PDB file of C-alpha atoms in Angstrom:
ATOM      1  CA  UNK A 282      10.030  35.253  14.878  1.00 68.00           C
ATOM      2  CA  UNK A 283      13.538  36.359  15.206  1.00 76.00           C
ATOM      3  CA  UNK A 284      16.426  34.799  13.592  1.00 76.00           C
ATOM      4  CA  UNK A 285      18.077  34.357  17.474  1.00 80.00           C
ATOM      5  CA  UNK A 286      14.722  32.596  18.484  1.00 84.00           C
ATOM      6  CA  UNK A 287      14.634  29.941  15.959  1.00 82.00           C
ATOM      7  CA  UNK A 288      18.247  29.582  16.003  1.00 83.00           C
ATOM      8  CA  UNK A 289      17.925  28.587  19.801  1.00 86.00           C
ATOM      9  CA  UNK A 290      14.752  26.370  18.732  1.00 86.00           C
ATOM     10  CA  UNK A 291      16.531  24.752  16.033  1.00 84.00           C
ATOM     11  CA  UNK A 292      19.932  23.900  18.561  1.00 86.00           C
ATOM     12  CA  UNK A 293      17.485  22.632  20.884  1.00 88.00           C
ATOM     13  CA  UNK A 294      15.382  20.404  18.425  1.00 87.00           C
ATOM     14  CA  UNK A 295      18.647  19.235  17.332  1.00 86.00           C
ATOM     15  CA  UNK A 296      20.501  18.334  20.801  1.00 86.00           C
ATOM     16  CA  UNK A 297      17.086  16.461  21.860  1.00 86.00           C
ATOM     17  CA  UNK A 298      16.734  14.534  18.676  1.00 86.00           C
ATOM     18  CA  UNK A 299      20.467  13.727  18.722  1.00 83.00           C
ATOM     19  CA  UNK A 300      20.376  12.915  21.962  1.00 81.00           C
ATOM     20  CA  UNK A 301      17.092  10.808  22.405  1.00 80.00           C
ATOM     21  CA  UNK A 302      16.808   8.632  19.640  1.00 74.00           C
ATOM     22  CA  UNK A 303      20.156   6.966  19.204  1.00 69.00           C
ATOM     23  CA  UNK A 304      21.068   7.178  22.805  1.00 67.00           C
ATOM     24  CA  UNK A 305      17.550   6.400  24.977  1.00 70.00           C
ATOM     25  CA  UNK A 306      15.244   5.461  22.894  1.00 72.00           C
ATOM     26  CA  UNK A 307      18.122   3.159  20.505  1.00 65.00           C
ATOM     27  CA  UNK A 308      17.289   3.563  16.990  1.00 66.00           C
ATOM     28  CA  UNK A 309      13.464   4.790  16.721  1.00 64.00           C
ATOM     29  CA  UNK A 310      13.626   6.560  13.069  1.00 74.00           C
ATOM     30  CA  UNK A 311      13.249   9.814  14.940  1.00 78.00           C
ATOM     31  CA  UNK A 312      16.256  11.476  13.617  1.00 79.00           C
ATOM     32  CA  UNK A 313      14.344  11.410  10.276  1.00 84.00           C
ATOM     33  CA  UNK A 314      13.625  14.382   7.899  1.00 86.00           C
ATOM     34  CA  UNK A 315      10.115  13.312   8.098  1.00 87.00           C
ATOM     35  CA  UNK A 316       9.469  13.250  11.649  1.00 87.00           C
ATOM     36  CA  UNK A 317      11.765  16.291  12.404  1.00 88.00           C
ATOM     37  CA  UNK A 318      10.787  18.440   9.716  1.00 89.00           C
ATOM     38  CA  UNK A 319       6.780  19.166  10.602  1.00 90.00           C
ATOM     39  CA  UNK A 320       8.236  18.985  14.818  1.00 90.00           C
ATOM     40  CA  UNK A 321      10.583  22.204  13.445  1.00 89.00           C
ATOM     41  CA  UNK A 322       7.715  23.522  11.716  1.00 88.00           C
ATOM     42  CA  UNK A 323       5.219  23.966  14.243  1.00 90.00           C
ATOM     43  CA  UNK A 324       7.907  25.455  16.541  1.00 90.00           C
ATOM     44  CA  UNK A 325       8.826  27.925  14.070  1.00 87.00           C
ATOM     45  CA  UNK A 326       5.350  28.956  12.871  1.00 85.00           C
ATOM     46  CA  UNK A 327       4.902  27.196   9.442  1.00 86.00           C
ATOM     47  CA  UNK A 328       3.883  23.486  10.336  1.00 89.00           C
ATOM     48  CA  UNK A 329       2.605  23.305   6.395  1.00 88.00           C
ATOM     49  CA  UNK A 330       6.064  24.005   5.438  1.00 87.00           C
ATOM     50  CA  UNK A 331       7.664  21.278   7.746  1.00 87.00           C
ATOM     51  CA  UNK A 332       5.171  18.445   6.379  1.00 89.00           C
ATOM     52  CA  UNK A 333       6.474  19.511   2.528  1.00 87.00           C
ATOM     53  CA  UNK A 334       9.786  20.104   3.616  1.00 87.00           C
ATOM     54  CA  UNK A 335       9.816  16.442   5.587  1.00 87.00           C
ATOM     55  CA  UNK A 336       8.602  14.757   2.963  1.00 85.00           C
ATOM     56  CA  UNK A 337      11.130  16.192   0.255  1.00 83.00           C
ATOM     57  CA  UNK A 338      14.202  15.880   2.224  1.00 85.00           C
ATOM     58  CA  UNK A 339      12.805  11.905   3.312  1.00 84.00           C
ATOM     59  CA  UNK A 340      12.696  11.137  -0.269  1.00 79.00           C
ATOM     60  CA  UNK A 341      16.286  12.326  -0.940  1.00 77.00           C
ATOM     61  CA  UNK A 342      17.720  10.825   2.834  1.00 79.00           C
ATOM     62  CA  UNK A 343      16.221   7.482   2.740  1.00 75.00           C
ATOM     63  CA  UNK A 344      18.425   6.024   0.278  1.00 65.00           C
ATOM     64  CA  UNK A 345      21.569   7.105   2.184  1.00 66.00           C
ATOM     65  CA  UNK A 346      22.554   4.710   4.789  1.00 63.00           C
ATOM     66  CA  UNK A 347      25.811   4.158   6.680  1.00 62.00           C
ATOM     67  CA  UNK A 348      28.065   1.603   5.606  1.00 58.00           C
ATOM     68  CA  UNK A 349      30.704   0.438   8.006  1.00 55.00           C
ATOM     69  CA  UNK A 350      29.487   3.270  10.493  1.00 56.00           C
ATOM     70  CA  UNK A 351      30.677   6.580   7.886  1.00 60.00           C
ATOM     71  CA  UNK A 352      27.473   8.089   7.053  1.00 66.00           C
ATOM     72  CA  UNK A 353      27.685   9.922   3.684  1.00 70.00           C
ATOM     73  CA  UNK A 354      25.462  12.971   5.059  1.00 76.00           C
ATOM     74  CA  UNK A 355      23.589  13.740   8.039  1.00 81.00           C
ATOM     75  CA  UNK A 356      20.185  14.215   7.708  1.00 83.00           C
ATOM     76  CA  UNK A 357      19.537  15.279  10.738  1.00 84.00           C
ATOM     77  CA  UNK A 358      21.702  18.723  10.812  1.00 85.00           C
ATOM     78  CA  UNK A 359      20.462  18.750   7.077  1.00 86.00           C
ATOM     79  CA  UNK A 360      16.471  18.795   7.957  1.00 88.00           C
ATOM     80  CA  UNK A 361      17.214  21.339  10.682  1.00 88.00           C
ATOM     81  CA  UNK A 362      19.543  24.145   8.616  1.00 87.00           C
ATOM     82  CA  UNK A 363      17.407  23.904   5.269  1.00 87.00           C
ATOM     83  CA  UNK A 364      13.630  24.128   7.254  1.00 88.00           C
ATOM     84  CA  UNK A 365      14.709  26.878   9.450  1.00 87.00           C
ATOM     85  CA  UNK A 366      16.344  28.603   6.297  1.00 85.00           C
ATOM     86  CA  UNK A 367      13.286  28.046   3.918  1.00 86.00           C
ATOM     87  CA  UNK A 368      10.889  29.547   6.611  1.00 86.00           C
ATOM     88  CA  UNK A 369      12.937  32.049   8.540  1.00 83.00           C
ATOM     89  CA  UNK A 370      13.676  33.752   4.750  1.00 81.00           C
ATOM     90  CA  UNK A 371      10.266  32.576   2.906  1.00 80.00           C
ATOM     91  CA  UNK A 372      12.128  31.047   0.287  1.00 76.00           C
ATOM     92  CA  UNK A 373      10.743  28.167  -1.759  1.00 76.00           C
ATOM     93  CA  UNK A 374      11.267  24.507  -0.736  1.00 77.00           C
ATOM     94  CA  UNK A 375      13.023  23.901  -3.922  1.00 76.00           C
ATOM     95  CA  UNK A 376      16.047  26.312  -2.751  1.00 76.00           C
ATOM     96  CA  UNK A 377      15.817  24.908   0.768  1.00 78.00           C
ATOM     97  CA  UNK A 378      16.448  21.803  -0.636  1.00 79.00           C
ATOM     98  CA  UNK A 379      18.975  22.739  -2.867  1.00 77.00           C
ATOM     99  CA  UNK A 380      21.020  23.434  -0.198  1.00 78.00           C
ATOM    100  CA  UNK A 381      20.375  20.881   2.753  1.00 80.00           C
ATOM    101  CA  UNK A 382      22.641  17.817   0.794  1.00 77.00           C
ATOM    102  CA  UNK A 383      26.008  20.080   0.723  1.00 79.00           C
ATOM    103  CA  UNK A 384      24.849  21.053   4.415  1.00 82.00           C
ATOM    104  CA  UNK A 385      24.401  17.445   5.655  1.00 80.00           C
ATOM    105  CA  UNK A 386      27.728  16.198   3.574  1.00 78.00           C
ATOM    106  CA  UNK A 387      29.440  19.170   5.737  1.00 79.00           C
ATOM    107  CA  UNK A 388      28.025  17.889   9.322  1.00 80.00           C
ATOM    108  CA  UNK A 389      28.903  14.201   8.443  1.00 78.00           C
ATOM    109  CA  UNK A 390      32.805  14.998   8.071  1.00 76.00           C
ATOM    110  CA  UNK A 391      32.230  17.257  11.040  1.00 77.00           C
ATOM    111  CA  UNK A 392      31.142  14.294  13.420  1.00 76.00           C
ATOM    112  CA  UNK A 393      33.491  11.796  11.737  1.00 74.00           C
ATOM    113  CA  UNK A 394      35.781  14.143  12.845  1.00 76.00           C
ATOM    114  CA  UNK A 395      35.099  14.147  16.296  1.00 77.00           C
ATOM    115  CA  UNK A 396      33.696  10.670  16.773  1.00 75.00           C
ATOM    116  CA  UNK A 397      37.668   9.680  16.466  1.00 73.00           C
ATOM    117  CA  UNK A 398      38.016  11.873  19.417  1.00 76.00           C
ATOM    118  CA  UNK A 399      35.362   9.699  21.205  1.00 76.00           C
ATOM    119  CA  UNK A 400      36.632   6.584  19.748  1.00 76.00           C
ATOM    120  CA  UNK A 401      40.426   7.279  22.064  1.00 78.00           C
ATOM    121  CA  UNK A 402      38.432   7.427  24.863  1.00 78.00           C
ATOM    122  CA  UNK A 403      37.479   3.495  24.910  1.00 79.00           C
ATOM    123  CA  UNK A 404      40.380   2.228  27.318  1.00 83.00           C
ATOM    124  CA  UNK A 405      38.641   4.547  30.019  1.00 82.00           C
ATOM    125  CA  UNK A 406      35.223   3.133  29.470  1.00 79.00           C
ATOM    126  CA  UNK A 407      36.806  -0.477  29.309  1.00 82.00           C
ATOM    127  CA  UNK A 408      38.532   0.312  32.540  1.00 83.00           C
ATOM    128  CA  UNK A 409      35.222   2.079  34.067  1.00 81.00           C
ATOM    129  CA  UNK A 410      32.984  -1.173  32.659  1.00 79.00           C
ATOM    130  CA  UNK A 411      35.440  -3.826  34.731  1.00 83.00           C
ATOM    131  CA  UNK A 412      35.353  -1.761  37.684  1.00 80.00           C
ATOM    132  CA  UNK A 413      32.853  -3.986  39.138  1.00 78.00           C
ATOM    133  CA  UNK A 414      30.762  -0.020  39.759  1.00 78.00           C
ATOM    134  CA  UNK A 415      27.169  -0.607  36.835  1.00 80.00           C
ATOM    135  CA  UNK A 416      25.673   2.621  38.830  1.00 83.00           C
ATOM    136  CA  UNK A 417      29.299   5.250  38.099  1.00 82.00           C
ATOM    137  CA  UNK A 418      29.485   3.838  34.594  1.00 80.00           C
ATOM    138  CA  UNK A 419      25.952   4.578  33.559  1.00 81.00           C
ATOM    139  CA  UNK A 420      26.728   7.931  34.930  1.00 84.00           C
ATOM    140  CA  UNK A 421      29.323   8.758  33.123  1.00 82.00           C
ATOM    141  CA  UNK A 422      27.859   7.303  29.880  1.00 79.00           C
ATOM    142  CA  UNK A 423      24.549   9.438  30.500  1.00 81.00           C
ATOM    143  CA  UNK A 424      26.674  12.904  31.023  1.00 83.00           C
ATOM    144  CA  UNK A 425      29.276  11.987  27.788  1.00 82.00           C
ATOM    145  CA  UNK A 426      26.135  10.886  25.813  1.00 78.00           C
ATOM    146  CA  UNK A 427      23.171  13.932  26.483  1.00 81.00           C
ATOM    147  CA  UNK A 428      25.588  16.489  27.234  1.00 83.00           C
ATOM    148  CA  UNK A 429      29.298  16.199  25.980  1.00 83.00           C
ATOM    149  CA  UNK A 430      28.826  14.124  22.404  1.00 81.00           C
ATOM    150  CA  UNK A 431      26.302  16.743  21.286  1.00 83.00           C
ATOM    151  CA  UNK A 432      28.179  20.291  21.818  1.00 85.00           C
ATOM    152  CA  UNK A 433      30.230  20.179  18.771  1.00 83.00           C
ATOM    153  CA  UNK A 434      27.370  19.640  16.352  1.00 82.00           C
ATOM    154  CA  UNK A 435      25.040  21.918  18.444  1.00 85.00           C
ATOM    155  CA  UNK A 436      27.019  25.090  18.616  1.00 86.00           C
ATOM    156  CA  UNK A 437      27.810  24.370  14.586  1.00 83.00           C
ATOM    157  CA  UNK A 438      24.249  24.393  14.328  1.00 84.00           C
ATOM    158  CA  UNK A 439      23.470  27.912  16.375  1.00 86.00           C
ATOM    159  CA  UNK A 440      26.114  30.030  15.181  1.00 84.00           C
ATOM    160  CA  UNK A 441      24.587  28.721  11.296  1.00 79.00           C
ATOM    161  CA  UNK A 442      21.162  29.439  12.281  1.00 81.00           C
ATOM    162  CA  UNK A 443      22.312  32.629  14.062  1.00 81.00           C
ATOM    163  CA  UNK A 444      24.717  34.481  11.643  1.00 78.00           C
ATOM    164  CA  UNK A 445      24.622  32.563   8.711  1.00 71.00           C
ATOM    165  CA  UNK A 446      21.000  32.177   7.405  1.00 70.00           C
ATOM    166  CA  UNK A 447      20.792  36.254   6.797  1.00 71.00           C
ATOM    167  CA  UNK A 448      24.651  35.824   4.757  1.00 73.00           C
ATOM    168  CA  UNK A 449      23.198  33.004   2.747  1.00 67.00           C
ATOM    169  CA  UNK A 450      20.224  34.489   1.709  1.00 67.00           C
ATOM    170  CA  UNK A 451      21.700  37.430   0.499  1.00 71.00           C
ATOM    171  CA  UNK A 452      24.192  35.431  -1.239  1.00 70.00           C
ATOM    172  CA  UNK A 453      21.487  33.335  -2.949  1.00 65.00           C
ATOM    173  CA  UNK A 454      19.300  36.578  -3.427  1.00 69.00           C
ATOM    174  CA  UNK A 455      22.461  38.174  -5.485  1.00 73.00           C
ATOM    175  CA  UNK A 456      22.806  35.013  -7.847  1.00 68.00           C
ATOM    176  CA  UNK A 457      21.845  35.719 -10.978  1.00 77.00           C
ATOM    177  CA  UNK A 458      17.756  33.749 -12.283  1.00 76.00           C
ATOM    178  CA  UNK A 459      19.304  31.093 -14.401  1.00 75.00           C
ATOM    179  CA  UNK A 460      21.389  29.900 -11.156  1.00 70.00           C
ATOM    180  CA  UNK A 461      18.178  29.506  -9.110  1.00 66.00           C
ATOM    181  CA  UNK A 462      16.626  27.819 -11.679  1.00 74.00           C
ATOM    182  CA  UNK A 463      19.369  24.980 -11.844  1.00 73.00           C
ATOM    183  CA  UNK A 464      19.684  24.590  -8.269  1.00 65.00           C
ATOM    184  CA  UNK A 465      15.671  24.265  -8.128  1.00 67.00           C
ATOM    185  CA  UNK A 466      16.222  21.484 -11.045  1.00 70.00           C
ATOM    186  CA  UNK A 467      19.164  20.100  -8.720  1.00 66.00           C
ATOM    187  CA  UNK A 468      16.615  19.611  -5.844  1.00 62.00           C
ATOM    188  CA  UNK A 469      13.958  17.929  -7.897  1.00 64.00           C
ATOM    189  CA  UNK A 470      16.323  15.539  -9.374  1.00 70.00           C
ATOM    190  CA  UNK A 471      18.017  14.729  -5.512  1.00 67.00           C
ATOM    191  CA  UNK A 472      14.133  13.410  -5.073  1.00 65.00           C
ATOM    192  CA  UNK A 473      14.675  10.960  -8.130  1.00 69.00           C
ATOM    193  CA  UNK A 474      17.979  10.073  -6.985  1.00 69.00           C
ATOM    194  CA  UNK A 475      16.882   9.124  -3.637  1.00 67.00           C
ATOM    195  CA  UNK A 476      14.105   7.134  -4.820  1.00 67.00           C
ATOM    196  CA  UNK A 477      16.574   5.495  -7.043  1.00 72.00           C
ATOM    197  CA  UNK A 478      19.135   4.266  -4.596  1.00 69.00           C
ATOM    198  CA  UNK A 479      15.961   2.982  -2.349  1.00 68.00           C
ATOM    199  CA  UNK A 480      14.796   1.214  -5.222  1.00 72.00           C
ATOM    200  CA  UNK A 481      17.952  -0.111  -6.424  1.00 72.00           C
ATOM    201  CA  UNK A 482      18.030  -1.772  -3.101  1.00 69.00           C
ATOM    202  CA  UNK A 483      14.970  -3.397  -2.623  1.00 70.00           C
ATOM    203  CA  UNK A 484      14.301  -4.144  -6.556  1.00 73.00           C
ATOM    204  CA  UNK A 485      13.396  -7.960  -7.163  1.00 74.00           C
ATOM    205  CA  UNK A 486      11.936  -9.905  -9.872  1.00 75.00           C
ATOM    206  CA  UNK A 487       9.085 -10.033  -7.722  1.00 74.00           C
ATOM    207  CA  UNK A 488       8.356  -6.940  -7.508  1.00 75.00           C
ATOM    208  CA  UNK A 489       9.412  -5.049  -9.914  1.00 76.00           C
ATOM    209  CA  UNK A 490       5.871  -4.850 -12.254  1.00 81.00           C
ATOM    210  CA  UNK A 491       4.345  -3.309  -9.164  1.00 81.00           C
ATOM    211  CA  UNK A 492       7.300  -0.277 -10.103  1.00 79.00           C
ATOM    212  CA  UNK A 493       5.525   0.533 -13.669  1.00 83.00           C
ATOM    213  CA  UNK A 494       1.638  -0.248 -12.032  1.00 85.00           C
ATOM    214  CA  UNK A 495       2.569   2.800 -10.047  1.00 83.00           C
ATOM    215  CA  UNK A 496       3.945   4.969 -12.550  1.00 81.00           C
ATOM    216  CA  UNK A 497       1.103   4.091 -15.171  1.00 87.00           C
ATOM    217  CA  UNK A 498      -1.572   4.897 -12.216  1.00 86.00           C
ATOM    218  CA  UNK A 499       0.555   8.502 -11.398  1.00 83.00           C
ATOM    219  CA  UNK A 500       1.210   9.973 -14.695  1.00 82.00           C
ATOM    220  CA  UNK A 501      -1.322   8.161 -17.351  1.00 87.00           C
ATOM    221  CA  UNK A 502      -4.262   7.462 -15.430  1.00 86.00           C
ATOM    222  CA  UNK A 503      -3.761  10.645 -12.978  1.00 84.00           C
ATOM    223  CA  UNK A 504      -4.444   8.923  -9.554  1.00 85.00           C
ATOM    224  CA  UNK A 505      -3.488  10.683  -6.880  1.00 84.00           C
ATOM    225  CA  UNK A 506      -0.640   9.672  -4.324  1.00 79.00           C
ATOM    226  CA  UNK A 507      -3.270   8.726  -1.526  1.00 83.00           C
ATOM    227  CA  UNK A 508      -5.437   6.812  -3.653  1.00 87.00           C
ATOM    228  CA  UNK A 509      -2.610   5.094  -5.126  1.00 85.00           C
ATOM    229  CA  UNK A 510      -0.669   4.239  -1.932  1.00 85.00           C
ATOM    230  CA  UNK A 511      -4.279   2.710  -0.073  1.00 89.00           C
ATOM    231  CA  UNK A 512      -4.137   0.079  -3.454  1.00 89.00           C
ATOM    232  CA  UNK A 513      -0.607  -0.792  -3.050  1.00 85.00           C
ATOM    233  CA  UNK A 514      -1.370  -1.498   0.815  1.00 88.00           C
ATOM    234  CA  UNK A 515      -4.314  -3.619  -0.246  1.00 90.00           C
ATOM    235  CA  UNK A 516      -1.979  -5.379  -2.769  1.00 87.00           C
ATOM    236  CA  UNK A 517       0.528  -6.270  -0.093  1.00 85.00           C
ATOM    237  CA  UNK A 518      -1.786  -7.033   2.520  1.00 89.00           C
ATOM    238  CA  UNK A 519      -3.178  -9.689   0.292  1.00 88.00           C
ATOM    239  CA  UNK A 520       0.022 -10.801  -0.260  1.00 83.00           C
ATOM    240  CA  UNK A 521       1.143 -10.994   2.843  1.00 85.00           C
ATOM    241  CA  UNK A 522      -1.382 -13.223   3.769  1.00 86.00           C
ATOM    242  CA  UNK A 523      -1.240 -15.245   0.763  1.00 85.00           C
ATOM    243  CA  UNK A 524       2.213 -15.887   1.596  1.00 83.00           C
ATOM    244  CA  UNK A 525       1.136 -17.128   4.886  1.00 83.00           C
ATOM    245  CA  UNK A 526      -1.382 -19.159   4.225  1.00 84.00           C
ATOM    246  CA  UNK A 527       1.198 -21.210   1.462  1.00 85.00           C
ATOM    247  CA  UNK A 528       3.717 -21.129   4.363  1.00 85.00           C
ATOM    248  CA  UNK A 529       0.930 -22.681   6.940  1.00 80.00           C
ATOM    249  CA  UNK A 530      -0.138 -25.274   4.445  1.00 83.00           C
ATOM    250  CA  UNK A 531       4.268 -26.660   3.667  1.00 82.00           C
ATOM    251  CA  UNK A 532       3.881 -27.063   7.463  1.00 81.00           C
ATOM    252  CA  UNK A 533       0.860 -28.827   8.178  1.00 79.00           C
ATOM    253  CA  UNK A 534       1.609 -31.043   4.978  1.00 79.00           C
ATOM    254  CA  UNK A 535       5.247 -31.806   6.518  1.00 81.00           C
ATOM    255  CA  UNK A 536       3.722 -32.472   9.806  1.00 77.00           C
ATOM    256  CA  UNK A 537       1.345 -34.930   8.197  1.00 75.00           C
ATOM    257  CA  UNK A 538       4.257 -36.342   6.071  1.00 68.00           C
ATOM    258  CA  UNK A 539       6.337 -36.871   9.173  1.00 54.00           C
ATOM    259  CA  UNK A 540       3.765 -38.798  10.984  1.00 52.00           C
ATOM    260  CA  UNK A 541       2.857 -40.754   8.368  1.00 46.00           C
ATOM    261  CA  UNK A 542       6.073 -42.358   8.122  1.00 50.00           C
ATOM    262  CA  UNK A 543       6.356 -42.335  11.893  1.00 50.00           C
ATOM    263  CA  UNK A 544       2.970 -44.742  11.877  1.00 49.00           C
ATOM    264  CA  UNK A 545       4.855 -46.580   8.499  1.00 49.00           C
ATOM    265  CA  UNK A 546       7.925 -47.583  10.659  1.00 49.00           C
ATOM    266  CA  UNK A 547       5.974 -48.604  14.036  1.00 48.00           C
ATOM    267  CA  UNK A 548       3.511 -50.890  12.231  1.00 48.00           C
ATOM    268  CA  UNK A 549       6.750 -52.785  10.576  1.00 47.00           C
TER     269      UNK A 549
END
């Protein structure tokens, strides 16, 4: 496939994703590296690469949330630039990797940039939403939403693919062994990090033995992910359901409390 080709797939994965899961569908997750990653895959040939690529760059994105609407980096320009890289160039997911946080950091201060640009145009839509006309203002909301909101990020993301995945392989090509081998340790340790920020925000008391079960059952016992995520389903399953159950019982004993007193105070 040529490097044109996928840089026209890639715009137009991008523009649809951007475009269809914040905007149509509100919020569906489908701007992740997971789901985008194996969609960009199949379309550019290597659908094995997409599902190892997905589930790298997930691990490093899904820590990263926005606070107060600034998003630290965009995963979804990120996914696109360092899948179509690693399998346009057949280099390794660890330098594809290496290279989709700077990428994603760049796009984020890119649409910051222009989503101040969108944000002057609110006394228009205020003015277009009391105009008593629902049918003109979803109009003009469709056309600024599918087609004008997404140019700026989608031509960034053609002329990248186009002209600058052949400069930035040669560029990594000409760095010297020692360099590859510390961004390929810079990629593995974005992994932890991501896990760590996820954890750091979900860690409880509660759950934290269930942290060191899992790494006791990876690296001393040798289980394998699968095996190890079907027990830790089965664990909160019953858990879940434990919970309930305690949560039905409070109930049924207050509702037996509060008619027992009811019956106390009518017989007096």
């Amino acid at each position: 496939m040529s490097i044109m080709t996928a840089a026209v797939i890639g715009t137009i994965v991008y523009w649809v994703i951007y475009v269809l899961d914040p905007y149509i569908i509100s919020w569906q997750c489908l701007n992740r590296p997971i789901v985008i990653a194996p969609v960009l895959g199949l379309l550019l040939g290597d659908f094995q690469t997409g599902i190892i690529m997905g589930a790298a760059l997930e691990s490093i994105f899904m820590g990263i949330s926005a606070i107060g609407g600034q998003i630290p980096a965009d995963a979804l320009s990120a996914t696109v630039v360092s899948v179509s890289y690693t399998i346009l160039t057949g280099a390794d997911a660890e330098t594809g990797l290496a290279i989709a946080l700077p990428i994603g950091t760049v796009m984020a201060s890119v649409n910051s940039m222009f989503m101040s640009l969108w944000s002057a145009m609110a006394p228009y839509w205020e003015k277009l939403a009391v105009s008593g006309k629902p049918n003109k203002f979803l109009t003009h909301n469709l056309i600024f939403s599918c087609i004008i909101s997404p140019i700026p990020g989608a031509l960034v993301m053609f002329f990248g693919l186009a002209f600058g995945v052949t400069g930035l392989n040669n560029a990594l090509a000409a760095l010297p062994p020692f360099v590859m081998a510390g961004l390929g340790a810079a990629s593995g340790m974005m992994i932890a990090i991501g896990f760590a920020i996820l954890t750091s925000m979900i860690w409880s008391k509660e759950v934290g033995c269930f942290f060191f079960v899992g790494y006791v059952m990876s690296k001393i016992l040798g289980m394998d992910s699968l095996s190890i995520a079907i027990i830790g389903a089965a664990i909160a399953i019953t858990m879940f359901f434990r919970e309930k159950s305690m949560i039905d019982m409070k109930k049924e004993l207050m509702a037996a409390g509060v008619q027992s007193d009811d019956g106390e105070e009518d017989f007096f």
